[in-house]
Amino acid sequence: AQTVTQSQPEMSVQEAETVTLSCTYDTSENNYYLFWYKQPPSRQMILVIRQEAYKQQNATENRFSVNFQKAAKSFSLKISDSQLGDTAMYFCAFPGLSGAGSYQLTFGKGTKLSVIP
Amino acid sequence: EAGVTQFPSHSVIEKGQTVTLRCDPISGHDNLYWYRRVMGKEIKFLLHFVKESKQDESGMPNNRFLAERTGGTYSTLKVQPAELEDSGVYFCASSQSRGARAGYTFGSGTRLTVV
């Protein structure tokens, strides 16, 4: 079974600064995907960034980038030039294949990020 | 395009009552998922529909939970009778494909409080 661990329940960052959210996972699969989701207060959860495990290049989406270390099973999210709108819960997630042939997302507990003006 | 819509956004019910949550996926998305986050814990998978069929319901906690997706469009999740431990946020998500690459689109969730 897959596990996903986010060791930082809460973090804060000054506006315009850079922050890194950590995530580690455990799986016996060799080829897989990893996701970071963002849920702003009282709003829907949205996909921030996706990483394919067989790609050595780290994924980047504008101010969001990941540091993917496959051997260490680490998948951290870096937010550059933090903005007030980045205040949200951030979830690391792993889509694992269940016995019923369905991909189920395994989530970490989340990191509550506050961007301070 | 419209996103995934969930009704109601909040629900407070007494223990023993029945509650029905609804999810309208993105039009054309055959795959619909229910997840739940109990306070202080991880978001957990409940079940997966492909059109109107249940592909995987391994995450359903017990037989007090009944999910349906008649006609392969919207889905309902009924809890009957509700217990205190059912409190949490129930998320619905949909996707066009069901592969690992699919970045599911989530709704805003229904916050259920059982008192």
PDB file of C-alpha atoms in Angstrom:
ATOM      1  CA  ALA A   1       0.000   0.000   0.000  1.00  0.00           C
ATOM      2  CA  GLN A   2       1.128   3.506  -0.720  1.00  0.00           C
ATOM      3  CA  THR A   3       1.696   6.093   1.971  1.00  0.00           C
ATOM      4  CA  VAL A   4       2.168   9.844   1.685  1.00  0.00           C
ATOM      5  CA  THR A   5       3.642  11.942   4.477  1.00  0.00           C
ATOM      6  CA  GLN A   6       3.566  15.696   4.840  1.00  0.00           C
ATOM      7  CA  SER A   7       5.538  16.572   7.939  1.00  0.00           C
ATOM      8  CA  GLN A   8       4.681  20.275   8.104  1.00  0.00           C
ATOM      9  CA  PRO A   9       1.106  20.840   9.352  1.00  0.00           C
ATOM     10  CA  GLU A  10       1.437  24.620   9.072  1.00  0.00           C
ATOM     11  CA  MET A  11       3.831  27.057   7.441  1.00  0.00           C
ATOM     12  CA  SER A  12       3.955  30.756   6.813  1.00  0.00           C
ATOM     13  CA  VAL A  13       5.889  32.878   4.360  1.00  0.00           C
ATOM     14  CA  GLN A  14       6.265  36.566   3.684  1.00  0.00           C
ATOM     15  CA  GLU A  15       4.754  37.852   0.485  1.00  0.00           C
ATOM     16  CA  ALA A  16       7.252  37.720  -2.414  1.00  0.00           C
ATOM     17  CA  GLU A  17       9.450  35.207  -0.603  1.00  0.00           C
ATOM     18  CA  THR A  18      10.016  31.550  -1.482  1.00  0.00           C
ATOM     19  CA  VAL A  19       8.692  28.600   0.488  1.00  0.00           C
ATOM     20  CA  THR A  20       9.162  24.849   0.156  1.00  0.00           C
ATOM     21  CA  LEU A  21       6.600  22.288   1.278  1.00  0.00           C
ATOM     22  CA  SER A  22       7.861  18.779   1.869  1.00  0.00           C
ATOM     23  CA  CYS A  23       6.325  15.450   0.943  1.00  0.00           C
ATOM     24  CA  THR A  24       7.645  11.925   1.142  1.00  0.00           C
ATOM     25  CA  TYR A  25       5.933   8.811  -0.082  1.00  0.00           C
ATOM     26  CA  ASP A  26       6.348   5.102  -0.196  1.00  0.00           C
ATOM     27  CA  THR A  27       5.468   2.797  -3.060  1.00  0.00           C
ATOM     28  CA  SER A  28       6.687  -0.374  -4.688  1.00  0.00           C
ATOM     29  CA  GLU A  29       5.718   0.867  -8.134  1.00  0.00           C
ATOM     30  CA  ASN A  30       8.419   2.008 -10.517  1.00  0.00           C
ATOM     31  CA  ASN A  31       6.461   4.178 -12.897  1.00  0.00           C
ATOM     32  CA  TYR A  32       3.886   6.510 -11.397  1.00  0.00           C
ATOM     33  CA  TYR A  33       2.689  10.068 -11.048  1.00  0.00           C
ATOM     34  CA  LEU A  34       2.660  12.501  -8.152  1.00  0.00           C
ATOM     35  CA  PHE A  35       0.441  15.518  -7.636  1.00  0.00           C
ATOM     36  CA  TRP A  36       0.248  18.633  -5.542  1.00  0.00           C
ATOM     37  CA  TYR A  37      -3.235  19.990  -4.935  1.00  0.00           C
ATOM     38  CA  LYS A  38      -4.168  23.356  -3.458  1.00  0.00           C
ATOM     39  CA  GLN A  39      -7.382  24.115  -1.577  1.00  0.00           C
ATOM     40  CA  PRO A  40      -7.981  27.794  -0.776  1.00  0.00           C
ATOM     41  CA  PRO A  41     -10.332  28.535   2.132  1.00  0.00           C
ATOM     42  CA  SER A  42     -13.898  27.484   1.301  1.00  0.00           C
ATOM     43  CA  ARG A  43     -13.023  26.791  -2.299  1.00  0.00           C
ATOM     44  CA  GLN A  44     -12.461  23.765  -4.438  1.00  0.00           C
ATOM     45  CA  MET A  45      -9.281  21.764  -4.538  1.00  0.00           C
ATOM     46  CA  ILE A  46      -7.286  22.377  -7.705  1.00  0.00           C
ATOM     47  CA  LEU A  47      -4.331  20.609  -9.256  1.00  0.00           C
ATOM     48  CA  VAL A  48      -1.188  22.690  -8.943  1.00  0.00           C
ATOM     49  CA  ILE A  49       1.435  20.501 -10.541  1.00  0.00           C
ATOM     50  CA  ARG A  50       2.011  16.947 -11.732  1.00  0.00           C
ATOM     51  CA  GLN A  51       5.239  14.929 -11.943  1.00  0.00           C
ATOM     52  CA  GLU A  52       5.863  11.760 -13.921  1.00  0.00           C
ATOM     53  CA  ALA A  53       8.272   9.467 -12.107  1.00  0.00           C
ATOM     54  CA  TYR A  54      10.109   8.315 -15.213  1.00  0.00           C
ATOM     55  CA  LYS A  55      10.979  11.908 -16.113  1.00  0.00           C
ATOM     56  CA  GLN A  56      14.156  13.121 -14.464  1.00  0.00           C
ATOM     57  CA  GLN A  57      13.339  16.744 -15.158  1.00  0.00           C
ATOM     58  CA  ASN A  58      11.439  18.448 -12.369  1.00  0.00           C
ATOM     59  CA  ALA A  59       8.021  19.766 -13.311  1.00  0.00           C
ATOM     60  CA  THR A  60       7.445  23.517 -13.348  1.00  0.00           C
ATOM     61  CA  GLU A  61       4.251  25.552 -13.612  1.00  0.00           C
ATOM     62  CA  ASN A  62       4.932  29.280 -13.492  1.00  0.00           C
ATOM     63  CA  ARG A  63       5.866  30.092  -9.867  1.00  0.00           C
ATOM     64  CA  PHE A  64       5.400  26.480  -8.759  1.00  0.00           C
ATOM     65  CA  SER A  65       8.092  23.867  -9.153  1.00  0.00           C
ATOM     66  CA  VAL A  66       8.932  20.528  -7.622  1.00  0.00           C
ATOM     67  CA  ASN A  67      12.095  18.887  -6.397  1.00  0.00           C
ATOM     68  CA  PHE A  68      11.534  15.224  -7.218  1.00  0.00           C
ATOM     69  CA  GLN A  69      14.047  12.789  -5.752  1.00  0.00           C
ATOM     70  CA  LYS A  70      12.910   9.348  -6.854  1.00  0.00           C
ATOM     71  CA  ALA A  71      15.511   7.343  -4.927  1.00  0.00           C
ATOM     72  CA  ALA A  72      14.709   9.212  -1.733  1.00  0.00           C
ATOM     73  CA  LYS A  73      10.952   9.121  -2.510  1.00  0.00           C
ATOM     74  CA  SER A  74      10.727  12.812  -1.915  1.00  0.00           C
ATOM     75  CA  PHE A  75       8.484  15.254  -3.766  1.00  0.00           C
ATOM     76  CA  SER A  76       8.692  18.798  -2.416  1.00  0.00           C
ATOM     77  CA  LEU A  77       6.836  21.831  -3.769  1.00  0.00           C
ATOM     78  CA  LYS A  78       8.557  25.180  -4.120  1.00  0.00           C
ATOM     79  CA  ILE A  79       6.504  28.345  -4.434  1.00  0.00           C
ATOM     80  CA  SER A  80       8.466  31.344  -5.629  1.00  0.00           C
ATOM     81  CA  ASP A  81       7.430  34.973  -5.260  1.00  0.00           C
ATOM     82  CA  SER A  82       4.620  33.992  -2.872  1.00  0.00           C
ATOM     83  CA  GLN A  83       1.361  35.860  -3.305  1.00  0.00           C
ATOM     84  CA  LEU A  84      -1.557  36.367  -0.927  1.00  0.00           C
ATOM     85  CA  GLY A  85      -3.652  34.128  -3.152  1.00  0.00           C
ATOM     86  CA  ASP A  86      -1.317  31.237  -2.411  1.00  0.00           C
ATOM     87  CA  THR A  87      -2.775  31.014   1.090  1.00  0.00           C
ATOM     88  CA  ALA A  88      -4.355  27.549   1.141  1.00  0.00           C
ATOM     89  CA  MET A  89      -4.100  23.943   2.254  1.00  0.00           C
ATOM     90  CA  TYR A  90      -1.652  22.036   0.088  1.00  0.00           C
ATOM     91  CA  PHE A  91      -1.987  18.312  -0.378  1.00  0.00           C
ATOM     92  CA  CYS A  92       0.535  15.924  -1.832  1.00  0.00           C
ATOM     93  CA  ALA A  93      -1.145  12.960  -3.549  1.00  0.00           C
ATOM     94  CA  PHE A  94      -0.202   9.673  -5.174  1.00  0.00           C
ATOM     95  CA  PRO A  95      -2.504   7.784  -7.578  1.00  0.00           C
ATOM     96  CA  GLY A  96      -2.129   4.104  -6.811  1.00  0.00           C
ATOM     97  CA  LEU A  97      -3.811   1.238  -8.594  1.00  0.00           C
ATOM     98  CA  SER A  98      -6.276  -0.647  -6.437  1.00  0.00           C
ATOM     99  CA  GLY A  99      -7.139  -4.301  -6.689  1.00  0.00           C
ATOM    100  CA  ALA A 100     -10.344  -3.333  -8.449  1.00  0.00           C
ATOM    101  CA  GLY A 101      -8.438  -1.695 -11.291  1.00  0.00           C
ATOM    102  CA  SER A 102      -9.161   1.830 -10.150  1.00  0.00           C
ATOM    103  CA  TYR A 103      -6.647   4.572  -9.490  1.00  0.00           C
ATOM    104  CA  GLN A 104      -7.169   5.897  -5.990  1.00  0.00           C
ATOM    105  CA  LEU A 105      -5.473   9.021  -4.772  1.00  0.00           C
ATOM    106  CA  THR A 106      -3.575   8.606  -1.509  1.00  0.00           C
ATOM    107  CA  PHE A 107      -3.230  11.992   0.167  1.00  0.00           C
ATOM    108  CA  GLY A 108      -0.942  13.395   2.783  1.00  0.00           C
ATOM    109  CA  LYS A 109      -2.502  15.184   5.748  1.00  0.00           C
ATOM    110  CA  GLY A 110      -1.878  18.549   4.161  1.00  0.00           C
ATOM    111  CA  THR A 111       0.140  21.661   4.923  1.00  0.00           C
ATOM    112  CA  LYS A 112      -1.670  24.873   5.770  1.00  0.00           C
ATOM    113  CA  LEU A 113       0.260  27.702   4.143  1.00  0.00           C
ATOM    114  CA  SER A 114      -0.295  31.306   5.138  1.00  0.00           C
ATOM    115  CA  VAL A 115       1.194  34.115   3.068  1.00  0.00           C
ATOM    116  CA  ILE A 116       1.792  37.172   5.207  1.00  0.00           C
ATOM    117  CA  PRO A 117       1.567  40.652   3.689  1.00  0.00           C
TER     118      PRO A 117
ATOM    119  CA  GLU B   1     -16.903  24.826 -18.762  1.00  0.00           C
ATOM    120  CA  ALA B   2     -18.722  24.357 -15.468  1.00  0.00           C
ATOM    121  CA  GLY B   3     -16.718  22.667 -12.760  1.00  0.00           C
ATOM    122  CA  VAL B   4     -17.674  19.913 -10.367  1.00  0.00           C
ATOM    123  CA  THR B   5     -20.578  21.079  -8.246  1.00  0.00           C
ATOM    124  CA  GLN B   6     -21.553  19.710  -4.872  1.00  0.00           C
ATOM    125  CA  PHE B   7     -24.718  20.277  -2.861  1.00  0.00           C
ATOM    126  CA  PRO B   8     -25.163  21.253  -0.117  1.00  0.00           C
ATOM    127  CA  SER B   9     -21.992  23.043   0.896  1.00  0.00           C
ATOM    128  CA  HIS B  10     -22.787  22.466   4.556  1.00  0.00           C
ATOM    129  CA  SER B  11     -25.131  20.127   6.376  1.00  0.00           C
ATOM    130  CA  VAL B  12     -25.779  19.754  10.082  1.00  0.00           C
ATOM    131  CA  ILE B  13     -27.902  16.777  11.095  1.00  0.00           C
ATOM    132  CA  GLU B  14     -28.651  14.850  14.226  1.00  0.00           C
ATOM    133  CA  LYS B  15     -27.328  11.392  14.866  1.00  0.00           C
ATOM    134  CA  GLY B  16     -29.690   8.836  13.390  1.00  0.00           C
ATOM    135  CA  GLN B  17     -30.975  11.087  10.625  1.00  0.00           C
ATOM    136  CA  THR B  18     -30.434  10.631   6.929  1.00  0.00           C
ATOM    137  CA  VAL B  19     -28.465  12.952   4.679  1.00  0.00           C
ATOM    138  CA  THR B  20     -28.012  12.884   0.918  1.00  0.00           C
ATOM    139  CA  LEU B  21     -25.097  14.606  -0.739  1.00  0.00           C
ATOM    140  CA  ARG B  22     -25.104  15.359  -4.429  1.00  0.00           C
ATOM    141  CA  CYS B  23     -22.337  15.769  -6.957  1.00  0.00           C
ATOM    142  CA  ASP B  24     -22.627  17.052 -10.510  1.00  0.00           C
ATOM    143  CA  PRO B  25     -19.454  16.194 -12.423  1.00  0.00           C
ATOM    144  CA  ILE B  26     -18.093  18.015 -15.426  1.00  0.00           C
ATOM    145  CA  SER B  27     -20.215  17.183 -18.431  1.00  0.00           C
ATOM    146  CA  GLY B  28     -18.726  14.305 -20.394  1.00  0.00           C
ATOM    147  CA  HIS B  29     -16.605  12.994 -17.546  1.00  0.00           C
ATOM    148  CA  ASP B  30     -17.358   9.299 -17.239  1.00  0.00           C
ATOM    149  CA  ASN B  31     -15.301   8.889 -14.078  1.00  0.00           C
ATOM    150  CA  LEU B  32     -16.665  10.145 -10.792  1.00  0.00           C
ATOM    151  CA  TYR B  33     -15.041   9.712  -7.405  1.00  0.00           C
ATOM    152  CA  TRP B  34     -16.057  10.292  -3.812  1.00  0.00           C
ATOM    153  CA  TYR B  35     -13.480  11.086  -1.130  1.00  0.00           C
ATOM    154  CA  ARG B  36     -13.856  12.007   2.518  1.00  0.00           C
ATOM    155  CA  ARG B  37     -11.731  13.916   4.993  1.00  0.00           C
ATOM    156  CA  VAL B  38     -12.485  13.245   8.619  1.00  0.00           C
ATOM    157  CA  MET B  39     -11.240  15.957  10.981  1.00  0.00           C
ATOM    158  CA  GLY B  40      -7.504  15.796  11.504  1.00  0.00           C
ATOM    159  CA  LYS B  41      -6.995  12.884   9.161  1.00  0.00           C
ATOM    160  CA  GLU B  42      -6.075  12.336   5.541  1.00  0.00           C
ATOM    161  CA  ILE B  43      -8.469  12.560   2.652  1.00  0.00           C
ATOM    162  CA  LYS B  44      -9.581   9.000   1.956  1.00  0.00           C
ATOM    163  CA  PHE B  45     -11.002   7.366  -1.138  1.00  0.00           C
ATOM    164  CA  LEU B  46     -14.584   6.123  -0.887  1.00  0.00           C
ATOM    165  CA  LEU B  47     -15.556   4.909  -4.345  1.00  0.00           C
ATOM    166  CA  HIS B  48     -15.235   5.294  -8.096  1.00  0.00           C
ATOM    167  CA  PHE B  49     -17.951   5.255 -10.748  1.00  0.00           C
ATOM    168  CA  VAL B  50     -17.382   4.689 -14.422  1.00  0.00           C
ATOM    169  CA  LYS B  51     -20.549   6.036 -15.979  1.00  0.00           C
ATOM    170  CA  GLU B  52     -23.318   4.465 -13.902  1.00  0.00           C
ATOM    171  CA  SER B  53     -21.307   1.448 -12.731  1.00  0.00           C
ATOM    172  CA  LYS B  54     -19.337   1.152  -9.522  1.00  0.00           C
ATOM    173  CA  GLN B  55     -15.764   0.383 -10.555  1.00  0.00           C
ATOM    174  CA  ASP B  56     -14.375   0.337  -7.030  1.00  0.00           C
ATOM    175  CA  GLU B  57     -16.205   0.792  -3.747  1.00  0.00           C
ATOM    176  CA  SER B  58     -13.473  -0.566  -1.513  1.00  0.00           C
ATOM    177  CA  GLY B  59     -13.278   2.651   0.491  1.00  0.00           C
ATOM    178  CA  MET B  60     -16.905   2.733   1.608  1.00  0.00           C
ATOM    179  CA  PRO B  61     -16.775   2.502   5.404  1.00  0.00           C
ATOM    180  CA  ASN B  62     -19.924   0.443   5.997  1.00  0.00           C
ATOM    181  CA  ASN B  63     -23.390  -0.305   4.706  1.00  0.00           C
ATOM    182  CA  ARG B  64     -24.808   2.929   6.076  1.00  0.00           C
ATOM    183  CA  PHE B  65     -23.325   4.596   3.023  1.00  0.00           C
ATOM    184  CA  LEU B  66     -25.049   4.215  -0.337  1.00  0.00           C
ATOM    185  CA  ALA B  67     -23.802   5.824  -3.531  1.00  0.00           C
ATOM    186  CA  GLU B  68     -25.692   5.970  -6.794  1.00  0.00           C
ATOM    187  CA  ARG B  69     -25.135   7.418 -10.207  1.00  0.00           C
ATOM    188  CA  THR B  70     -28.273   6.821 -12.191  1.00  0.00           C
ATOM    189  CA  GLY B  71     -27.882   7.502 -15.896  1.00  0.00           C
ATOM    190  CA  GLY B  72     -24.187   8.157 -15.514  1.00  0.00           C
ATOM    191  CA  THR B  73     -24.623  11.855 -14.810  1.00  0.00           C
ATOM    192  CA  TYR B  74     -24.863  13.223 -11.280  1.00  0.00           C
ATOM    193  CA  SER B  75     -24.190  11.099  -8.221  1.00  0.00           C
ATOM    194  CA  THR B  76     -25.659  10.969  -4.744  1.00  0.00           C
ATOM    195  CA  LEU B  77     -24.126   9.708  -1.543  1.00  0.00           C
ATOM    196  CA  LYS B  78     -26.613   8.863   1.166  1.00  0.00           C
ATOM    197  CA  VAL B  79     -25.727   8.255   4.774  1.00  0.00           C
ATOM    198  CA  GLN B  80     -28.444   6.438   6.700  1.00  0.00           C
ATOM    199  CA  PRO B  81     -28.489   6.526   9.669  1.00  0.00           C
ATOM    200  CA  ALA B  82     -25.765   9.065  10.286  1.00  0.00           C
ATOM    201  CA  GLU B  83     -23.341   8.574  13.161  1.00  0.00           C
ATOM    202  CA  LEU B  84     -21.069  11.087  14.889  1.00  0.00           C
ATOM    203  CA  GLU B  85     -17.954   9.645  13.228  1.00  0.00           C
ATOM    204  CA  ASP B  86     -19.407  10.418   9.800  1.00  0.00           C
ATOM    205  CA  SER B  87     -18.673  14.108  10.323  1.00  0.00           C
ATOM    206  CA  GLY B  88     -16.171  15.481   7.866  1.00  0.00           C
ATOM    207  CA  VAL B  89     -15.811  16.966   4.428  1.00  0.00           C
ATOM    208  CA  TYR B  90     -17.000  14.890   1.497  1.00  0.00           C
ATOM    209  CA  PHE B  91     -15.327  15.615  -1.812  1.00  0.00           C
ATOM    210  CA  CYS B  92     -16.424  14.631  -5.259  1.00  0.00           C
ATOM    211  CA  ALA B  93     -14.098  14.583  -8.255  1.00  0.00           C
ATOM    212  CA  SER B  94     -14.436  13.738 -11.910  1.00  0.00           C
ATOM    213  CA  SER B  95     -12.113  12.961 -14.786  1.00  0.00           C
ATOM    214  CA  GLN B  96     -12.322  12.063 -18.454  1.00  0.00           C
ATOM    215  CA  SER B  97      -9.847   9.220 -18.205  1.00  0.00           C
ATOM    216  CA  ARG B  98      -9.193   6.864 -15.334  1.00  0.00           C
ATOM    217  CA  GLY B  99      -5.467   6.492 -15.732  1.00  0.00           C
ATOM    218  CA  ALA B 100      -2.901   7.515 -13.172  1.00  0.00           C
ATOM    219  CA  ARG B 101      -2.137  10.628 -15.146  1.00  0.00           C
ATOM    220  CA  ALA B 102      -5.649  11.988 -14.793  1.00  0.00           C
ATOM    221  CA  GLY B 103      -5.642  15.150 -12.753  1.00  0.00           C
ATOM    222  CA  TYR B 104      -9.060  14.917 -11.256  1.00  0.00           C
ATOM    223  CA  THR B 105     -11.227  18.020 -10.981  1.00  0.00           C
ATOM    224  CA  PHE B 106     -12.595  18.352  -7.485  1.00  0.00           C
ATOM    225  CA  GLY B 107     -15.677  20.062  -6.165  1.00  0.00           C
ATOM    226  CA  SER B 108     -15.644  22.371  -3.168  1.00  0.00           C
ATOM    227  CA  GLY B 109     -16.853  19.630  -0.884  1.00  0.00           C
ATOM    228  CA  THR B 110     -19.778  19.176   1.471  1.00  0.00           C
ATOM    229  CA  ARG B 111     -19.031  19.742   5.136  1.00  0.00           C
ATOM    230  CA  LEU B 112     -21.164  17.303   7.112  1.00  0.00           C
ATOM    231  CA  THR B 113     -21.595  17.725  10.839  1.00  0.00           C
ATOM    232  CA  VAL B 114     -23.444  15.068  12.799  1.00  0.00           C
ATOM    233  CA  VAL B 115     -24.477  16.193  16.276  1.00  0.00           C
TER     234      VAL B 115
END
